[in-house]
CSV table of C-alpha atoms in Angstrom, one decimal:
chain,number,residue,atom,x,y,z
A,750,MET,CA,62.2,109.7,90.3
A,751,ALA,CA,63.8,111.5,93.3
A,752,ARG,CA,63.8,114.8,94.0
A,753,THR,CA,67.3,116.6,93.7
A,754,VAL,CA,67.4,119.5,96.0
A,755,SER,CA,67.6,122.1,93.1
A,756,GLN,CA,64.2,121.3,92.6
A,757,GLU,CA,62.9,122.3,96.3
A,758,LYS,CA,62.5,125.7,97.3
A,759,THR,CA,62.5,127.8,100.4
A,760,TYR,CA,59.3,129.8,101.0
A,761,VAL,CA,59.6,132.2,103.4
A,762,LEU,CA,56.2,133.7,105.0
A,763,ASP,CA,55.5,137.0,106.1
A,764,THR,CA,52.8,137.5,109.2
A,765,ASN,CA,50.3,139.1,106.4
A,766,VAL,CA,49.9,135.5,104.9
A,767,LEU,CA,49.5,133.6,107.7
A,768,ILE,CA,46.6,136.0,108.7
A,769,HIS,CA,45.4,136.1,105.3
A,770,ASP,CA,45.5,131.9,105.1
A,771,PRO,CA,45.8,130.5,108.8
A,772,ASN,CA,46.5,126.7,106.9
A,773,SER,CA,48.8,128.5,104.1
A,774,VAL,CA,51.7,126.4,105.7
A,775,LEU,CA,50.1,123.3,104.1
A,776,ASN,CA,50.1,124.9,100.8
A,777,PHE,CA,53.6,124.6,99.4
A,778,GLU,CA,53.7,120.8,98.8
A,779,GLU,CA,57.6,119.4,99.3
A,780,HIS,CA,58.9,122.5,99.5
A,781,HIS,CA,60.6,124.3,102.7
A,782,VAL,CA,58.5,126.7,104.9
A,783,VAL,CA,60.3,128.9,106.8
A,784,ILE,CA,58.4,131.4,109.7
A,785,PRO,CA,60.4,134.1,110.8
A,786,LEU,CA,60.9,134.4,114.5
A,787,THR,CA,59.9,138.2,114.2
A,788,VAL,CA,56.7,137.2,112.5
A,789,LEU,CA,56.1,134.6,115.4
A,790,GLU,CA,56.4,137.7,117.7
A,791,GLU,CA,53.6,139.4,115.5
A,792,LEU,CA,51.3,136.5,115.5
A,793,ASP,CA,52.1,136.5,119.6
A,794,ARG,CA,51.4,140.6,119.9
A,795,LEU,CA,47.8,140.7,117.7
A,796,LYS,CA,46.4,137.3,118.9
A,797,ASN,CA,44.9,138.5,122.0
A,798,GLY,CA,41.2,140.0,121.5
A,799,LYS,CA,38.2,139.1,119.9
A,800,SER,CA,38.9,140.7,116.4
A,801,SER,CA,39.2,138.0,113.4
A,802,ILE,CA,42.5,139.1,113.1
A,803,ALA,CA,43.5,137.9,116.6
A,804,ALA,CA,41.4,134.4,115.8
A,805,ASP,CA,43.2,133.5,112.4
A,806,CYS,CA,46.6,134.5,114.7
A,807,ARG,CA,45.7,132.0,117.1
A,808,GLN,CA,44.6,129.7,114.7
A,809,ALA,CA,48.0,129.6,112.7
A,810,ILE,CA,49.9,129.5,116.4
A,811,ARG,CA,48.3,126.5,117.0
A,812,LEU,CA,48.9,124.8,113.9
A,813,ILE,CA,52.5,125.5,113.7
A,814,ASP,CA,53.0,124.0,117.4
A,815,LYS,CA,50.6,121.0,116.2
A,816,LEU,CA,53.7,120.9,112.8
A,817,LEU,CA,56.7,121.2,115.5
A,818,GLY,CA,55.4,118.9,117.9
A,819,ASP,CA,58.0,117.8,120.3
A,820,ALA,CA,60.9,118.3,118.0
A,821,SER,CA,64.4,119.5,119.3
A,822,PRO,CA,65.6,123.2,118.9
A,823,THR,CA,68.0,121.9,116.3
A,824,ASP,CA,65.4,120.4,114.2
A,825,ILE,CA,63.6,123.0,114.5
A,826,GLU,CA,66.0,125.1,113.1
A,827,LYS,CA,66.6,122.7,110.4
A,828,GLY,CA,63.4,121.9,109.5
A,829,VAL,CA,60.8,119.4,110.9
A,830,ASP,CA,58.8,117.5,108.2
A,831,ILE,CA,55.2,118.5,107.4
A,832,ILE,CA,52.6,115.4,108.1
A,833,ARG,CA,49.1,116.4,106.7
A,834,ASN,CA,47.3,113.5,108.0
A,835,GLU,CA,48.3,109.9,109.3
A,836,LYS,CA,47.7,108.2,106.3
A,837,SER,CA,49.9,110.4,103.8
A,838,PRO,CA,53.5,110.6,103.8
A,839,PRO,CA,55.7,113.7,105.0
A,840,LEU,CA,55.7,116.0,102.3
A,841,GLY,CA,57.8,119.2,103.1
A,842,THR,CA,59.0,120.8,106.2
A,843,ILE,CA,58.5,123.7,108.0
A,844,SER,CA,61.1,125.6,110.5
A,845,ILE,CA,61.6,129.0,112.7
A,846,LEU,CA,64.2,131.5,110.9
A,847,MET,CA,65.6,132.4,114.6
A,848,ASP,CA,67.3,136.1,114.9
A,849,LEU,CA,71.0,136.6,113.4
A,850,ASP,CA,73.8,137.4,115.9
A,851,GLY,CA,74.9,140.5,114.0
A,852,ASP,CA,77.8,138.3,112.0
A,853,HIS,CA,75.6,139.0,108.6
A,854,LYS,CA,75.9,142.1,106.7
A,855,VAL,CA,72.3,144.2,107.2
A,856,GLN,CA,70.8,145.2,104.4
A,857,LEU,CA,68.6,147.3,105.7
A,858,PRO,CA,68.4,148.9,109.0
A,859,GLU,CA,66.6,147.1,111.7
A,860,THR,CA,64.0,149.5,112.8
A,861,LEU,CA,61.1,147.8,111.4
A,862,ASN,CA,60.2,144.2,111.5
A,863,ASP,CA,59.9,144.1,107.9
A,864,ASN,CA,63.7,144.9,107.6
A,865,LYS,CA,64.4,141.9,110.1
A,866,ILE,CA,62.9,139.3,108.1
A,867,ILE,CA,64.5,140.4,104.7
A,868,ASN,CA,67.8,141.0,106.2
A,869,GLY,CA,67.2,137.6,107.7
A,870,LEU,CA,66.3,136.0,104.5
A,871,VAL,CA,69.6,137.7,102.7
A,872,THR,CA,71.4,135.9,105.1
A,873,LEU,CA,69.7,132.6,104.5
A,874,LYS,CA,69.7,133.2,101.2
A,875,GLY,CA,73.7,133.1,101.2
A,876,LYS,CA,73.7,129.6,103.4
A,877,HIS,CA,72.1,127.9,100.6
A,878,PRO,CA,73.1,129.4,97.5
A,879,GLY,CA,71.7,126.1,95.5
A,880,ARG,CA,68.6,126.7,96.7
A,881,PRO,CA,66.4,129.4,95.6
A,882,THR,CA,64.7,131.4,98.4
A,883,ILE,CA,61.4,133.5,98.4
A,884,LEU,CA,59.7,135.6,100.4
A,885,VAL,CA,55.7,135.6,100.0
A,886,SER,CA,53.8,138.2,101.6
A,887,LYS,CA,50.9,140.1,101.0
A,888,ASP,CA,52.9,143.7,101.3
A,889,ILE,CA,53.6,145.2,98.1
A,890,ASN,CA,56.2,147.4,99.1
A,891,MET,CA,58.1,144.9,101.8
A,892,ARG,CA,58.0,142.3,98.2
A,893,LEU,CA,59.7,145.5,96.6
A,894,LYS,CA,62.3,145.9,99.4
A,895,ALA,CA,63.4,142.2,99.2
A,896,ARG,CA,63.7,142.3,95.6
A,897,ALA,CA,65.9,145.8,95.8
A,898,CYS,CA,68.1,143.2,98.6
A,899,GLY,CA,68.5,140.5,95.8
A,900,VAL,CA,65.6,138.2,97.5
A,901,ASP,CA,63.1,136.8,94.9
A,902,ALA,CA,59.5,137.7,96.3
A,903,GLU,CA,55.9,136.8,95.2
A,904,ASP,CA,52.0,137.1,96.6
A,905,TYR,CA,50.3,134.4,98.1
A,906,HIS,CA,48.2,132.7,95.2
A,907,THR,CA,47.3,129.5,96.6
A,908,ASP,CA,43.7,130.6,96.8
A,909,GLN,CA,43.7,133.0,94.2
A,910,LEU,CA,41.6,131.0,91.6
A,911,ILE,CA,41.7,133.7,89.1
A,912,ASP,CA,44.0,135.9,87.5
A,913,ASP,CA,42.1,138.4,85.6
A,914,ILE,CA,38.6,139.2,87.3
A,915,ASP,CA,37.7,139.9,83.9
A,916,LEU,CA,37.3,136.1,83.4
A,917,LEU,CA,35.2,135.9,86.6
A,918,PRO,CA,31.9,134.1,85.5
A,919,LYS,CA,28.7,137.1,85.6
A,920,GLY,CA,26.0,134.1,85.9
A,921,TYR,CA,24.6,134.8,82.7
A,922,ALA,CA,25.7,134.7,78.7
A,923,ASP,CA,24.3,137.8,76.4
A,924,PHE,CA,23.8,137.0,73.4
A,925,THR,CA,23.0,139.6,70.1
A,926,ASP,CA,20.0,138.6,68.0
A,927,SER,CA,18.5,135.1,68.7
A,928,PHE,CA,20.0,132.6,71.0
A,929,TRP,CA,17.8,129.9,69.0
A,930,ASP,CA,20.0,130.8,65.7
A,931,LYS,CA,22.9,129.1,67.3
A,932,ILE,CA,20.9,125.9,68.0
A,933,ASN,CA,20.4,123.2,64.9
A,934,LYS,CA,18.7,120.3,67.4
A,935,VAL,CA,16.7,121.1,70.1
A,936,GLU,CA,14.1,118.9,72.5
A,937,THR,CA,11.2,120.8,74.4
A,938,MET,CA,9.8,119.0,77.3
A,939,GLN,CA,6.8,120.0,79.8
A,940,ARG,CA,7.0,119.0,83.3
A,941,GLU,CA,5.2,120.7,86.0
A,942,GLY,CA,4.2,123.4,84.5
A,943,LEU,CA,7.6,124.2,83.3
A,944,THR,CA,8.8,124.3,79.8
A,945,GLU,CA,12.5,123.0,79.7
A,946,HIS,CA,14.9,123.0,76.2
A,947,LEU,CA,17.4,119.9,75.9
A,948,ILE,CA,20.2,121.7,73.8
A,949,PRO,CA,23.4,120.6,72.8
A,950,ARG,CA,26.5,122.1,74.6
A,951,LEU,CA,27.9,124.1,72.1
A,952,PRO,CA,31.4,126.0,72.5
A,953,GLU,CA,29.9,129.3,73.3
A,954,LEU,CA,27.9,127.2,75.9
A,955,LYS,CA,31.0,125.5,77.7
A,956,GLU,CA,31.7,127.7,80.4
A,957,LEU,CA,28.4,127.8,81.7
A,958,SER,CA,27.1,126.4,85.1
A,959,VAL,CA,23.9,125.3,86.2
A,960,ASN,CA,21.5,128.5,87.7
A,961,GLU,CA,23.3,130.5,85.3
A,962,PHE,CA,20.9,132.6,82.7
A,963,LEU,CA,20.4,133.0,78.8
A,964,ILE,CA,19.7,136.3,77.7
A,965,ASP,CA,19.4,137.1,73.5
A,966,ASP,CA,18.3,140.4,72.4
A,967,GLN,CA,15.0,139.0,70.8
A,968,GLY,CA,13.2,138.7,74.4
A,969,PHE,CA,14.5,134.9,75.2
A,970,VAL,CA,15.7,134.4,78.7
A,971,GLY,CA,16.5,130.8,80.2
A,972,ARG,CA,18.2,129.6,83.4
A,973,ILE,CA,20.3,126.2,83.4
A,974,SER,CA,18.7,124.1,85.6
A,975,ARG,CA,20.9,120.7,84.5
A,976,VAL,CA,24.3,120.5,83.2
A,977,ASP,CA,26.4,117.4,81.9
A,978,SER,CA,29.2,116.9,79.1
A,979,ASP,CA,27.0,117.3,76.0
A,980,HIS,CA,23.6,118.4,77.1
A,981,LEU,CA,22.0,121.6,79.0
A,982,ILE,CA,18.9,121.7,80.5
A,983,VAL,CA,17.3,125.4,79.7
A,984,ARG,CA,14.3,126.1,81.9
A,985,ASP,CA,12.3,128.3,79.7
A,986,LEU,CA,11.5,132.0,81.2
A,987,SER,CA,9.2,134.8,80.7
A,988,ARG,CA,11.3,138.3,80.1
A,989,ASP,CA,8.2,140.0,80.8
A,990,ARG,CA,6.7,137.9,84.0
A,991,LEU,CA,10.3,137.8,85.2
A,992,LEU,CA,10.2,142.2,84.8
A,993,GLU,CA,7.0,142.3,86.7
A,994,GLN,CA,8.3,140.1,89.8
A,995,GLU,CA,7.7,142.3,92.5
A,996,ALA,CA,9.4,142.2,96.3
A,997,TRP,CA,8.0,144.4,99.3
A,998,GLY,CA,6.8,146.9,96.5
A,999,LEU,CA,10.1,146.7,94.9
A,1000,ILE,CA,10.3,146.0,90.4
A,1001,PRO,CA,13.5,145.3,88.8
A,1002,ARG,CA,14.5,148.0,86.5
A,1003,ASP,CA,16.6,145.7,83.9
A,1004,ILE,CA,16.8,142.0,83.0
A,1005,TYR,CA,20.0,141.6,85.1
A,1006,GLN,CA,17.8,142.8,88.4
A,1007,ALA,CA,15.2,140.4,87.4
A,1008,VAL,CA,17.2,137.3,86.9
A,1009,ALA,CA,18.9,138.4,90.3
A,1010,LEU,CA,15.9,138.9,92.2
A,1011,GLN,CA,14.6,135.3,90.8
A,1012,LEU,CA,17.4,133.7,92.7
A,1013,LEU,CA,16.9,135.6,95.5
A,1014,LEU,CA,12.9,134.7,96.0
A,1015,ASP,CA,14.1,130.9,95.2
A,1016,PRO,CA,13.5,128.9,97.9
A,1017,ASP,CA,16.1,126.1,96.8
A,1018,ILE,CA,18.8,128.3,96.2
A,1019,HIS,CA,20.8,129.0,99.8
A,1020,LEU,CA,23.8,131.2,98.3
A,1021,VAL,CA,23.1,133.9,96.2
A,1022,ASN,CA,26.4,136.2,95.0
A,1023,LEU,CA,25.3,139.6,93.9
A,1024,THR,CA,28.1,141.7,92.3
A,1025,GLY,CA,28.3,144.9,90.3
A,1026,ALA,CA,29.0,148.5,90.7
A,1027,ALA,CA,27.9,151.4,93.1
A,1028,GLY,CA,24.2,151.9,91.8
A,1029,SER,CA,23.5,148.7,90.4
A,1030,GLY,CA,21.0,147.5,93.2
A,1031,LYS,CA,22.6,145.0,95.0
A,1032,THR,CA,21.7,145.9,98.4
A,1033,ILE,CA,18.2,147.3,97.4
A,1034,LEU,CA,17.7,144.0,95.7
A,1035,ALA,CA,18.5,141.9,98.7
A,1036,LEU,CA,17.0,143.8,101.5
A,1037,ALA,CA,13.4,143.6,99.8
A,1038,ALA,CA,13.7,140.3,98.9
A,1039,ALA,CA,14.6,139.6,102.5
A,1040,ILE,CA,11.7,141.1,104.2
A,1041,GLU,CA,9.4,140.0,101.5
A,1042,MET,CA,10.6,136.3,102.7
A,1043,THR,CA,10.7,137.1,106.3
A,1044,VAL,CA,7.2,138.9,106.6
A,1045,ALA,CA,5.4,138.3,103.9
A,1046,SER,CA,6.0,134.4,102.7
A,1047,LYS,CA,7.4,133.8,106.6
A,1048,ARG,CA,10.0,131.9,105.2
A,1049,TYR,CA,12.7,132.8,107.3
A,1050,LYS,CA,12.4,133.7,111.1
A,1051,ARG,CA,14.8,136.5,110.9
A,1052,ILE,CA,17.2,138.9,108.5
A,1053,ILE,CA,20.8,139.1,110.1
A,1054,VAL,CA,22.7,141.7,108.0
A,1055,THR,CA,26.4,142.5,108.7
A,1056,ARG,CA,29.0,144.7,106.9
A,1057,SER,CA,32.4,143.8,106.3
A,1058,THR,CA,34.8,147.2,106.1
A,1059,GLN,CA,37.7,148.8,107.6
A,1060,GLY,CA,37.7,148.6,111.1
A,1061,LEU,CA,34.4,146.9,111.7
A,1062,ASP,CA,35.8,143.7,113.1
A,1063,GLU,CA,37.5,145.2,115.7
A,1064,ASP,CA,36.3,145.7,119.3
A,1065,ILE,CA,32.7,147.6,119.0
A,1066,GLY,CA,33.4,149.0,122.3
A,1067,PHE,CA,32.3,149.4,125.9
A,1068,LEU,CA,30.5,152.2,126.0
A,1069,PRO,CA,26.7,152.5,126.7
A,1070,GLY,CA,24.4,151.1,123.3
A,1071,THR,CA,23.5,148.2,122.2
A,1072,GLU,CA,24.9,146.2,119.4
A,1073,ALA,CA,22.7,146.8,117.0
A,1074,GLU,CA,23.3,151.0,118.3
A,1075,LYS,CA,27.1,150.8,118.0
A,1076,MET,CA,26.8,149.2,114.3
A,1077,GLU,CA,24.2,151.7,113.0
A,1078,PRO,CA,27.2,153.8,111.5
A,1079,TRP,CA,28.3,150.8,109.6
A,1080,LEU,CA,25.0,149.9,108.5
A,1081,GLY,CA,23.7,153.2,106.9
A,1082,ALA,CA,23.2,151.5,103.6
A,1083,ILE,CA,20.8,149.3,104.6
A,1084,THR,CA,18.6,152.0,106.5
A,1085,ASP,CA,19.4,154.1,103.2
A,1086,ASN,CA,17.6,151.4,101.3
A,1087,LEU,CA,14.7,150.9,103.8
A,1088,GLU,CA,13.9,154.5,102.9
A,1089,ALA,CA,14.0,154.0,99.4
A,1090,LEU,CA,11.8,151.2,99.6
A,1091,HIS,CA,9.3,153.5,101.6
A,1092,SER,CA,10.0,156.5,99.9
A,1093,ASP,CA,6.3,156.9,98.3
A,1094,ASP,CA,4.7,156.1,102.0
A,1095,GLU,CA,2.9,158.8,103.6
A,1096,ASN,CA,5.5,159.2,106.6
A,1097,MET,CA,8.8,157.4,105.3
A,1098,THR,CA,10.4,158.0,108.3
A,1099,ALA,CA,7.5,156.3,110.3
A,1100,SER,CA,7.9,153.4,107.8
A,1101,VAL,CA,11.4,152.6,108.5
A,1102,GLU,CA,11.1,152.6,112.0
A,1103,TYR,CA,8.2,150.7,112.0
A,1104,ILE,CA,9.7,147.9,109.8
A,1105,LEU,CA,12.6,148.2,111.9
A,1106,GLN,CA,10.6,147.4,115.4
A,1107,LYS,CA,8.6,145.0,113.8
A,1108,VAL,CA,10.6,143.1,110.9
A,1109,PRO,CA,12.9,140.9,112.6
A,1110,ILE,CA,15.7,142.3,111.3
A,1111,GLN,CA,19.3,142.1,113.7
A,1112,PHE,CA,22.5,144.1,112.7
A,1113,LYS,CA,25.5,142.1,114.2
A,1114,SER,CA,29.2,142.3,114.2
A,1115,LEU,CA,31.2,140.7,112.3
A,1116,ASN,CA,33.0,139.4,115.3
A,1117,TYR,CA,29.9,137.7,116.7
A,1118,ILE,CA,28.8,135.9,113.9
A,1119,ARG,CA,32.0,133.5,114.3
A,1120,GLY,CA,31.6,130.6,116.1
A,1121,ARG,CA,27.5,130.7,115.8
A,1122,SER,CA,24.8,128.8,113.9
A,1123,PHE,CA,21.4,130.7,112.8
A,1124,GLN,CA,18.7,128.5,112.2
A,1125,HIS,CA,16.0,129.6,109.4
A,1126,SER,CA,17.6,132.9,108.8
A,1127,LEU,CA,18.2,134.8,106.0
A,1128,ILE,CA,22.1,136.2,106.3
A,1129,VAL,CA,22.7,139.3,104.6
A,1130,ILE,CA,26.9,140.3,104.0
A,1131,ASP,CA,27.5,143.8,102.8
A,1132,GLU,CA,30.9,144.9,101.6
A,1133,CYS,CA,32.4,141.2,101.0
A,1134,GLN,CA,35.0,142.1,98.9
A,1135,ASN,CA,36.9,143.2,101.9
A,1136,LEU,CA,36.9,139.8,103.5
A,1137,THR,CA,39.5,137.1,102.7
A,1138,PRO,CA,38.6,133.5,101.5
A,1139,HIS,CA,39.2,132.2,104.9
A,1140,GLN,CA,36.9,134.6,106.5
A,1141,MET,CA,34.5,134.1,103.9
A,1142,LYS,CA,34.4,130.4,105.0
A,1143,THR,CA,34.0,131.2,108.1
A,1144,ILE,CA,30.7,132.9,107.6
A,1145,ILE,CA,28.8,130.7,105.3
A,1146,THR,CA,29.5,127.9,107.6
A,1147,ARG,CA,27.4,129.8,110.1
A,1148,ALA,CA,24.2,129.0,108.2
A,1149,GLY,CA,22.5,126.5,110.3
A,1150,ASN,CA,19.2,124.6,108.9
A,1151,GLY,CA,16.8,126.3,106.5
A,1152,SER,CA,18.7,129.3,106.2
A,1153,LYS,CA,20.1,131.5,103.6
A,1154,VAL,CA,23.1,133.5,102.9
A,1155,ILE,CA,23.1,136.8,100.2
A,1156,CYS,CA,26.9,138.0,99.6
A,1157,LEU,CA,27.1,141.4,97.9
A,1158,GLY,CA,30.0,143.4,97.0
A,1159,ASN,CA,32.1,145.4,94.6
A,1160,LEU,CA,35.4,144.3,93.2
A,1161,ALA,CA,36.6,147.5,92.4
A,1162,GLN,CA,36.0,148.8,95.9
A,1163,ILE,CA,38.5,146.9,98.1
A,1164,ASP,CA,39.4,148.9,101.2
A,1165,THR,CA,41.4,145.8,103.2
A,1166,ALA,CA,44.9,146.2,103.6
A,1167,TYR,CA,46.7,142.6,101.3
A,1168,LEU,CA,43.5,142.1,99.6
A,1169,ASN,CA,43.0,142.6,96.0
A,1170,ALA,CA,40.2,141.3,93.4
A,1171,PRO,CA,42.1,138.3,92.6
A,1172,SER,CA,42.3,137.5,95.8
A,1173,SER,CA,39.3,138.5,97.4
A,1174,GLY,CA,37.0,136.0,99.4
A,1175,LEU,CA,34.3,137.5,96.8
A,1176,THR,CA,35.9,136.6,94.1
A,1177,TYR,CA,37.0,133.0,95.9
A,1178,LEU,CA,33.2,132.5,96.7
A,1179,THR,CA,32.3,132.9,93.3
A,1180,GLU,CA,34.5,130.6,91.9
A,1181,ARG,CA,34.2,127.9,94.6
A,1182,PHE,CA,30.4,127.5,94.6
A,1183,ARG,CA,30.2,127.8,90.7
A,1184,GLY,CA,28.3,124.5,89.7
A,1185,PHE,CA,26.8,123.9,93.3
A,1186,GLN,CA,23.2,123.2,92.7
A,1187,HIS,CA,22.0,125.3,95.0
A,1188,ASN,CA,24.0,128.4,94.3
A,1189,GLY,CA,23.5,131.6,92.4
A,1190,HIS,CA,25.6,134.7,91.3
A,1191,VAL,CA,24.7,137.6,88.8
A,1192,HIS,CA,26.7,140.5,88.4
A,1193,LEU,CA,24.6,143.7,87.8
A,1194,ARG,CA,24.8,146.1,85.3
A,1195,GLY,CA,25.2,149.9,86.8
A,1196,VAL,CA,21.8,151.6,86.8
A,1197,PRO,CA,23.3,155.5,87.9
A,1198,ARG,CA,22.2,157.0,91.0
A,1199,SER,CA,22.0,160.0,89.1
A,1200,VAL,CA,23.2,162.2,86.5
A,1201,LEU,CA,25.6,163.4,88.6
A,1202,ALA,CA,26.9,159.8,89.6
A,1203,GLU,CA,27.1,158.7,86.2
A,1204,PHE,CA,28.9,161.1,84.9
A,1205,ALA,CA,31.4,160.9,88.0
A,1206,GLU,CA,31.9,157.4,86.8
A,1207,ALA,CA,32.6,157.6,83.5
A,1208,ASN,CA,34.8,160.8,84.0
A,1209,LEU,CA,36.5,160.6,87.5
């Protein structure tokens, strides 16, 4: 059936959407994508430098240029067909919204670029009254101003896989009393020193994926090793043995830390994603496992630590000092946890200095992760909740042969503008890699740092 004009919509993209996802212009199917000239000017202003924002701006500009090709100015203003690849037919159009010459009614003072974009939208909407015109922006305040001027506005949801983070998988399922009370039929197999159970995939088990855990109040802990439409194969684990695991002197404090530590130490798991509130043990578990696997077992040649936080991906400066020295203020959480791991040593300071000198730990700026390939390395990325999905993909793809990536984050502490929990790269990573054979995810329960911290979490 042919599409009517009324079924098509016009989506006007704000600058922050193109920075959030440089490929966003391809994600609106048969609809019309409009880029205001003001947005191109903002991309041009931000494109220079080595920051991740500058790189994203350049990528967005290159894609827009490729889509427009040799189109004439008239065609660019009317709309150029979007061709995604040679084998697929054109779908949707892209156009540039030129600055208007003042013959329209100005809704907002044009002292701000946001206002210029909204004013252009008001006029564009008047030219096409039969076609919905929608502003797409990550900026809540800009969306509010647009709605006040009579223009529909919405967030960019294409890379948002889940609306409610309470629905995000935790990496395990808790069962009150005994898990086996729910199972009517089970086949038990012994294989290579492992005990595995073939159990039916009951309704309460439908959402579980490979490398997730079953935990009950009677002491049973199982790890899902294979999934099909009707059955699960569950590896039987010893709770006591899990709780007695040790990594660089660190012993887990609860069963959730224990299953997280098992994933961290498992050579067949190449990506571990740990979420949880402050004090739940994400960083200290990752650091202890990383040192254990590089110093004791020598499975990896080096540890690369980076952290995403507000301002970190800006230029780290030209003042004297190594990259590690410039990164040190941002990576205080890592050195704090190194001190915690050696708090019982006779001379804690000397132990930490020895570790920093002898253990191949490299502190890297997020800038210099892009474009590199790390072989036989253990890459620890802290504060992942502040990454966009596009930035997360950029970093994960840096893992070379024999490398492992550990992502840590707390979705309740997002500091990056235009990001919320559902659109965070940490949420995206958790959903996208779920079911991948070499991925593991655990949401850690809070283990309060102190009585004061516990009271603050509950009452502030």
